[in-house]
Short mmCIF file of C-alpha atoms in Angstrom, two decimals:
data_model
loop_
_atom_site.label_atom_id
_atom_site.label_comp_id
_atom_site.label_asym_id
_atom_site.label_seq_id
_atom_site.Cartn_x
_atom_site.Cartn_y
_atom_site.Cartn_z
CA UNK A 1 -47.28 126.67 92.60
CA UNK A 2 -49.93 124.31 91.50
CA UNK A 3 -52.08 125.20 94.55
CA UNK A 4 -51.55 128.77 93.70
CA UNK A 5 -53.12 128.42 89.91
CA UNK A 6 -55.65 125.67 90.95
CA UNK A 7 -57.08 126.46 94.15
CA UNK A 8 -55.86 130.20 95.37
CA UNK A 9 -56.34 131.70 91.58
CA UNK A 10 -60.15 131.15 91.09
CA UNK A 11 -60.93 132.09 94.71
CA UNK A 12 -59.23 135.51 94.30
CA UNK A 13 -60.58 135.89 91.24
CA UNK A 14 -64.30 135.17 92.44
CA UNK A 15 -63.80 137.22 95.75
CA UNK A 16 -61.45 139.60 95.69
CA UNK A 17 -61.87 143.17 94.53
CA UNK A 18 -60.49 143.91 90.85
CA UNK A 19 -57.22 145.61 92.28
CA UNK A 20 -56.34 143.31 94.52
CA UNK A 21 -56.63 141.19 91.73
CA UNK A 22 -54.00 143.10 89.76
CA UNK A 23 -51.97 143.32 92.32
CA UNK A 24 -51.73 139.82 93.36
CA UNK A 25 -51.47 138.48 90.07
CA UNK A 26 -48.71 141.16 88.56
CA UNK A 27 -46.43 140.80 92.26
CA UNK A 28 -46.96 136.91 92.12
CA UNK A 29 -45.94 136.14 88.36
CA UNK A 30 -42.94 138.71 89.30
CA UNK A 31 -41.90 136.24 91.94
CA UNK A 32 -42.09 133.42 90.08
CA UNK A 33 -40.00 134.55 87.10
CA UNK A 34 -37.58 135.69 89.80
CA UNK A 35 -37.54 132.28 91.21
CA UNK A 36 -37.29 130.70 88.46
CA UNK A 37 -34.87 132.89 86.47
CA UNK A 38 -32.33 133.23 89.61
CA UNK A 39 -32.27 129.21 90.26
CA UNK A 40 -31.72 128.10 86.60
CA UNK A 41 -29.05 130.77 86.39
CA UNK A 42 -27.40 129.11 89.69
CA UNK A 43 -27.55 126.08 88.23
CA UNK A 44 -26.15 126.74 85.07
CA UNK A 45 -23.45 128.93 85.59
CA UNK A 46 -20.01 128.04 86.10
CA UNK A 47 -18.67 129.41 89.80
CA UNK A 48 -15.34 129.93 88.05
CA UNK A 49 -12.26 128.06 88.11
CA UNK A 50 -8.05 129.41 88.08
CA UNK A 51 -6.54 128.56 85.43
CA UNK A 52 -4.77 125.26 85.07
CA UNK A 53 -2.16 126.39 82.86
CA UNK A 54 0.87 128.16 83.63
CA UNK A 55 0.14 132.50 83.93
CA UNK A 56 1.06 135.59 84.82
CA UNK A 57 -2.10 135.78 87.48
CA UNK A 58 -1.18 136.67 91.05
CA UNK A 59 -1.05 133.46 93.56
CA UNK A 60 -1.09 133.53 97.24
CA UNK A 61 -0.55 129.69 97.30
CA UNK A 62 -0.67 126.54 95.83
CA UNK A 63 -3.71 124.10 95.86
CA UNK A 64 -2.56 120.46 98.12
CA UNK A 65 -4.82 118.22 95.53
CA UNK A 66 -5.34 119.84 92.33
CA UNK A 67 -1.73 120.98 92.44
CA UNK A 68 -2.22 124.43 90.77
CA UNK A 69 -1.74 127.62 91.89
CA UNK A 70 -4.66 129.09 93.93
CA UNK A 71 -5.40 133.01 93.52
CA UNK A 72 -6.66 134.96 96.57
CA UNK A 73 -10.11 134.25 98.07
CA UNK A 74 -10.26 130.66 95.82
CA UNK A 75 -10.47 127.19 97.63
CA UNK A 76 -10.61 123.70 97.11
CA UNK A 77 -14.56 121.78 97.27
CA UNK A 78 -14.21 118.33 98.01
CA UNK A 79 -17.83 117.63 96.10
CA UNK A 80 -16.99 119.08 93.09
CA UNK A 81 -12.60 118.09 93.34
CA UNK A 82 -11.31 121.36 92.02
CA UNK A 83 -10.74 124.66 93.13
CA UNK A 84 -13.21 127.45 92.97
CA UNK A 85 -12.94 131.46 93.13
CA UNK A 86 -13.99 133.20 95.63
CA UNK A 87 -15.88 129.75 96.97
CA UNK A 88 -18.79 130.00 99.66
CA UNK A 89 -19.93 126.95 99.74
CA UNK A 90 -20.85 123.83 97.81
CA UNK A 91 -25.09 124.30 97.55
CA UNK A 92 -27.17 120.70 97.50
CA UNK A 93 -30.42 122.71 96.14
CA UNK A 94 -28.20 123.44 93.40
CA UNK A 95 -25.95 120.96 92.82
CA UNK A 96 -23.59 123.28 92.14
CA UNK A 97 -21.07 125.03 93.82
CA UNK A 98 -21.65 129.11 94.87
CA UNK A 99 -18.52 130.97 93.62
CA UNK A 100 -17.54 134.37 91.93
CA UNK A 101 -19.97 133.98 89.16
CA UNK A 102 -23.03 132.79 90.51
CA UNK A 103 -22.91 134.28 93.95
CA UNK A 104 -25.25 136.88 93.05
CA UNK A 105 -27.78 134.17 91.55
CA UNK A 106 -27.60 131.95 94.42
CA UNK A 107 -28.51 135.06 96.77
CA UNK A 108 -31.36 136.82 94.71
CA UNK A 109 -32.63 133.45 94.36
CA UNK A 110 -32.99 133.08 98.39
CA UNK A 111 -34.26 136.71 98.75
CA UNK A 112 -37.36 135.96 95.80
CA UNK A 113 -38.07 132.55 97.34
CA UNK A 114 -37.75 134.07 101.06
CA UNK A 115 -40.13 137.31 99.46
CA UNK A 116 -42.48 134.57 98.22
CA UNK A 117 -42.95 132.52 101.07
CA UNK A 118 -43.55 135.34 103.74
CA UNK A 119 -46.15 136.77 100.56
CA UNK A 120 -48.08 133.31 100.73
CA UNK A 121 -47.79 133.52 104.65
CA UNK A 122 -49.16 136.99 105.27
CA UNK A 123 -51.56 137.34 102.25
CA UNK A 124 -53.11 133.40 103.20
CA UNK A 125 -53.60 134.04 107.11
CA UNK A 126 -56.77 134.87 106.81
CA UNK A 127 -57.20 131.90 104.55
CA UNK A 128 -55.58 129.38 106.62
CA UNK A 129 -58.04 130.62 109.61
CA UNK A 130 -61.15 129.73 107.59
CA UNK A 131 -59.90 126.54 106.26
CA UNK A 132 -58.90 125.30 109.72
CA UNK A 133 -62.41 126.27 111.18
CA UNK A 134 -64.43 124.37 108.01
CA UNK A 135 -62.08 121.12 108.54
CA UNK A 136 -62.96 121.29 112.58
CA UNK A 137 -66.69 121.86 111.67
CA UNK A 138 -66.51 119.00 108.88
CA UNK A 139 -64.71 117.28 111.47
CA UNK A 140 -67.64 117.54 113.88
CA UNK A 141 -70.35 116.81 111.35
CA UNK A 142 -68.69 113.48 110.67
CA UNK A 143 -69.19 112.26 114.70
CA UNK A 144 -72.57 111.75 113.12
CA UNK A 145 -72.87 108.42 112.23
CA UNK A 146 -75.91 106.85 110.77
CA UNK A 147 -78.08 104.90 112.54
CA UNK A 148 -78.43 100.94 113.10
CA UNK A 149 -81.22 99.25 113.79
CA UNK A 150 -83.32 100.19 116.67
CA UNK A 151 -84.29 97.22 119.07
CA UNK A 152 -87.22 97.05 121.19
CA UNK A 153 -86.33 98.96 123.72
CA UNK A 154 -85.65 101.70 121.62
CA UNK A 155 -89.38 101.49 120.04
CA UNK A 156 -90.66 101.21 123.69
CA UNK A 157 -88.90 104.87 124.84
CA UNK A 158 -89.44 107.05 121.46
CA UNK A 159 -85.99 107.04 119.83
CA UNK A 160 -87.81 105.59 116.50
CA UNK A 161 -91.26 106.20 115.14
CA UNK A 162 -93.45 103.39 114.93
CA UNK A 163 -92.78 101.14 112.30
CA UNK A 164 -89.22 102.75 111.48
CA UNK A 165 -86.17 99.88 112.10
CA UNK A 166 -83.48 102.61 111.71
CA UNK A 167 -82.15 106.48 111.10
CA UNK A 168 -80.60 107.38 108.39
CA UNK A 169 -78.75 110.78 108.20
CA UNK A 170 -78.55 113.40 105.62
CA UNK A 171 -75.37 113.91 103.32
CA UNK A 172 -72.78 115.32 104.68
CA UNK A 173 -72.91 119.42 104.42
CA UNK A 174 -69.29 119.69 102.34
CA UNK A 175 -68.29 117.71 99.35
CA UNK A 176 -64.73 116.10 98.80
CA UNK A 177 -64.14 119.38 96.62
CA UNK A 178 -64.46 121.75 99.60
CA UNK A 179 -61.89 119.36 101.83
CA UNK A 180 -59.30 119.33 99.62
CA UNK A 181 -59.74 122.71 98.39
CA UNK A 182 -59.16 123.89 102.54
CA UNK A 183 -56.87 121.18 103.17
CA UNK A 184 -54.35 122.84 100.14
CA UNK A 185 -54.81 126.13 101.84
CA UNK A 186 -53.20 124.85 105.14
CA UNK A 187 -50.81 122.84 103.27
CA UNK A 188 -49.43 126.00 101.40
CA UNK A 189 -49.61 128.17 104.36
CA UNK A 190 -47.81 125.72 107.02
CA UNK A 191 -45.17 125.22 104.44
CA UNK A 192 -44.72 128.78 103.28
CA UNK A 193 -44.86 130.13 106.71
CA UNK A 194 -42.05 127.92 108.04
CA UNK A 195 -39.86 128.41 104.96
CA UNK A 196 -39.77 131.92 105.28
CA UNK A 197 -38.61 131.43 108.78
CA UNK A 198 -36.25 128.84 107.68
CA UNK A 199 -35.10 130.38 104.73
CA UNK A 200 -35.17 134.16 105.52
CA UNK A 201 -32.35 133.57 108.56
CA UNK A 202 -30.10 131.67 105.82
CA UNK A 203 -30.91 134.77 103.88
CA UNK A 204 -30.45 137.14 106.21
CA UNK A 205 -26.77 135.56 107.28
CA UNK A 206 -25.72 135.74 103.67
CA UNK A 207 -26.86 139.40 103.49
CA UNK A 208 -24.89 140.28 106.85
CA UNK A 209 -21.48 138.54 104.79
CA UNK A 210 -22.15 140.84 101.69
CA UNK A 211 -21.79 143.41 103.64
CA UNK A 212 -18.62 142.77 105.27
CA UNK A 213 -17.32 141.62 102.23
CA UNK A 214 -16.98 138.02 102.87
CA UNK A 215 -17.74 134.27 102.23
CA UNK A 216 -19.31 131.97 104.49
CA UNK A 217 -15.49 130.37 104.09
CA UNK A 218 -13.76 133.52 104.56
CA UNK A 219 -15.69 134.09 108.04
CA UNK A 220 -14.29 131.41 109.38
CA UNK A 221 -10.90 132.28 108.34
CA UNK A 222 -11.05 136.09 109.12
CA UNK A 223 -12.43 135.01 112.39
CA UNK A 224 -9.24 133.12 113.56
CA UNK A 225 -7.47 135.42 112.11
CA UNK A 226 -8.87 138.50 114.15
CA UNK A 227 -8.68 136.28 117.64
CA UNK A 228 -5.08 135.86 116.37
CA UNK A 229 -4.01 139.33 115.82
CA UNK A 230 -5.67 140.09 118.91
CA UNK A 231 -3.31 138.56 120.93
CA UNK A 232 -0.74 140.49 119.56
CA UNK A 233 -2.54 143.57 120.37
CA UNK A 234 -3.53 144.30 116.77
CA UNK A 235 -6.67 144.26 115.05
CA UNK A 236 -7.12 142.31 111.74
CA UNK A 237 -8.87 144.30 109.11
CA UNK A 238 -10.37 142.73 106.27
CA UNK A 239 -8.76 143.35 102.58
CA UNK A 240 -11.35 142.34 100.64
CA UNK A 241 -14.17 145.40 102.97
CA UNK A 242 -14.51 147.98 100.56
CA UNK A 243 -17.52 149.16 102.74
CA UNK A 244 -20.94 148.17 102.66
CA UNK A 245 -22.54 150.06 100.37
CA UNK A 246 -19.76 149.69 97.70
CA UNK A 247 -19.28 145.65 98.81
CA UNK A 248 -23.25 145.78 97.75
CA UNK A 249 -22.71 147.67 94.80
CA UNK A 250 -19.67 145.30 93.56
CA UNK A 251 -22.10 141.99 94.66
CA UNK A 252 -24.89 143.16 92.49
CA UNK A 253 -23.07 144.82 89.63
CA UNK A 254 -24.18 148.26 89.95
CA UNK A 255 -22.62 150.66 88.33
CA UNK A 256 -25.15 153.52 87.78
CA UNK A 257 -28.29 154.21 89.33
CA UNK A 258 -30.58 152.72 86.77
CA UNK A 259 -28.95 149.72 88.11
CA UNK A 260 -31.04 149.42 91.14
CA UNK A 261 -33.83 148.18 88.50
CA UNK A 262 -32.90 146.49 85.54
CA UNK A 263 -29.88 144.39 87.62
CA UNK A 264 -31.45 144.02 90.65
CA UNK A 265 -35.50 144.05 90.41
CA UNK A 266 -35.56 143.21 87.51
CA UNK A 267 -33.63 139.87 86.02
CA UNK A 268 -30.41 140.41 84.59
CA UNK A 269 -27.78 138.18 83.34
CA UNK A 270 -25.04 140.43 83.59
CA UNK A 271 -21.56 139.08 84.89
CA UNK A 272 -19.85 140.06 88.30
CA UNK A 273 -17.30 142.96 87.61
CA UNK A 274 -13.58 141.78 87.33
CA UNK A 275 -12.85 138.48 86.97
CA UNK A 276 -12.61 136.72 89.91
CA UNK A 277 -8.59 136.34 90.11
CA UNK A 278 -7.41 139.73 91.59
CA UNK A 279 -9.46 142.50 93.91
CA UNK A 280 -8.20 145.36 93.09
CA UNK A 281 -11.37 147.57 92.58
CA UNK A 282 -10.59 150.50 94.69
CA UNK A 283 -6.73 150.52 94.77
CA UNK A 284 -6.76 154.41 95.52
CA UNK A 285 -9.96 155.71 96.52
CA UNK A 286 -12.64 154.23 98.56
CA UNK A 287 -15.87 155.07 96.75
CA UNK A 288 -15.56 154.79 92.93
CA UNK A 289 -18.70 153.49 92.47
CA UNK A 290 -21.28 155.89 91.39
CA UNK A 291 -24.53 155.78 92.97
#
């Protein structure tokens, strides 16, 4: 971020075209609240916990160490020593653990990160290109050294004129401005560019268990479960796959259309429907989620 507003901002701003101006500056500050907003929210908020007291809440067993009952889709983390609903995983960028009500911040905060880096990769190519090529040609212009003195020899066969001991060479073409300024363009775009990459599969793996309606825990456990049933000669369907586009819908709280912009473009501290104990959204119909 600080090579963005110290080095990239006052380049664009001296070379680039007025609406590519704009549009940089209004799509990058939109990033960077997202960031921002989406990973402080993470951090903050609680993943949820059962209740430790004695209720009338539905149980499907009973936890081995915190020795309370454990609602469906809730498991034990060994970091935090308690159980969580509707657990992922425990996240060490967050310190935290992802659960039922900060799922939805932990993943919009790896999609506007993931967004951001492949938008400092693609936008900074050309960049990177030039930066590399002035560093090879500063590179070359520092192979020449100054001169020592000249012995005899060297007055005899011309190298000198005649009466001059030495050579001294002119100041270097680039000042220690222009390396670092090219140096912090490769920096950003070697680290941006293999973030996304990094970054954008984790993404894309969390995206693909949305959609099925799962946890990275509950993969593991739905996929012994399938291999299991399939030995019997019956498939294993998933309780908890309400379909993708409704699994989406429940992920990202949207419950009407104007959804798709104040909850999910745009930041939005609004809670996960339900509350994390029973799953009972669509006990008779499939799709009661309005578009």
């Amino acid at each position: 971020m600080l090579i963005a507003y110290v080095v990239l901002l006052p380049f664009a701003l001296n070379n680039y075209s007025p609406a590519w101006i704009i549009w940089h500056i209004c799509y990058g500050h939109w990033n960077i609240v997202m960031i921002v907003f989406h990973y402080y929210k993470a951090t903050k908020t609680s993943p949820g916990y059962p209740p430790t007291v004695k209720n009338d809440t539905p149980f499907v067993s009973v936890c081995k160490k915190c020795i309370i009952p454990k609602p469906a889709r809730t498991h034990h983390c060994g970091i935090c020593n308690r159980c969580i609903l509707r657990m992922d995983h425990h996240c060490p960028w967050l310190n935290n653990c992802v659960g039922y009500f900060n799922h939805r911040y932990f993943f919009c905060f790896c999609v506007s990160l993931t967004l951001g880096c492949v938008y400092c990769s693609i936008s900074g190519r050309n960049l990177f290109m030039d930066a590399y090529s002035a560093l090879e040609r500063f590179k070359h212009s520092d192979m020449e050294k100054p001169g020592v003195a000249a012995t005899g020899m060297g007055l005899l066969i011309g190298i000198l004129p005649s009466g001059q001991t030495s050579y001294q060479t002119s100041a270097p073409p680039y000042t220690f401005k222009d390396r670092m300024f090219h140096k912090s363009i490769i920096y950003m775009w070697v680290l941006t560019s293999t973030a996304s990459v990094a970054l954008g599969a984790l993404t894309m793996w969390h995206a693909v268990l949305i959609s099925r309606g799962e946890t990275s825990i509950e993969r593991h456990i739905n996929s012994k479960e399938t291999k299991q049933m399939a030995k019997r000669g019956k498939k294993y369907r998933n309780p908890f796959n309400y379909g993708k586009l409704n699994n989406w819908k429940l992920f990202l709280g949207v419950e009407k259309r104007s959804h798709w912009v104040t909850r999910v473009l745009l930041p939005s501290g609004h809670a996960p429907p339900g509350n994390g104990l029973t799953w009972d959204f669509f006990p008779v119909k499939k799709d009661m989620v309005p578009v």
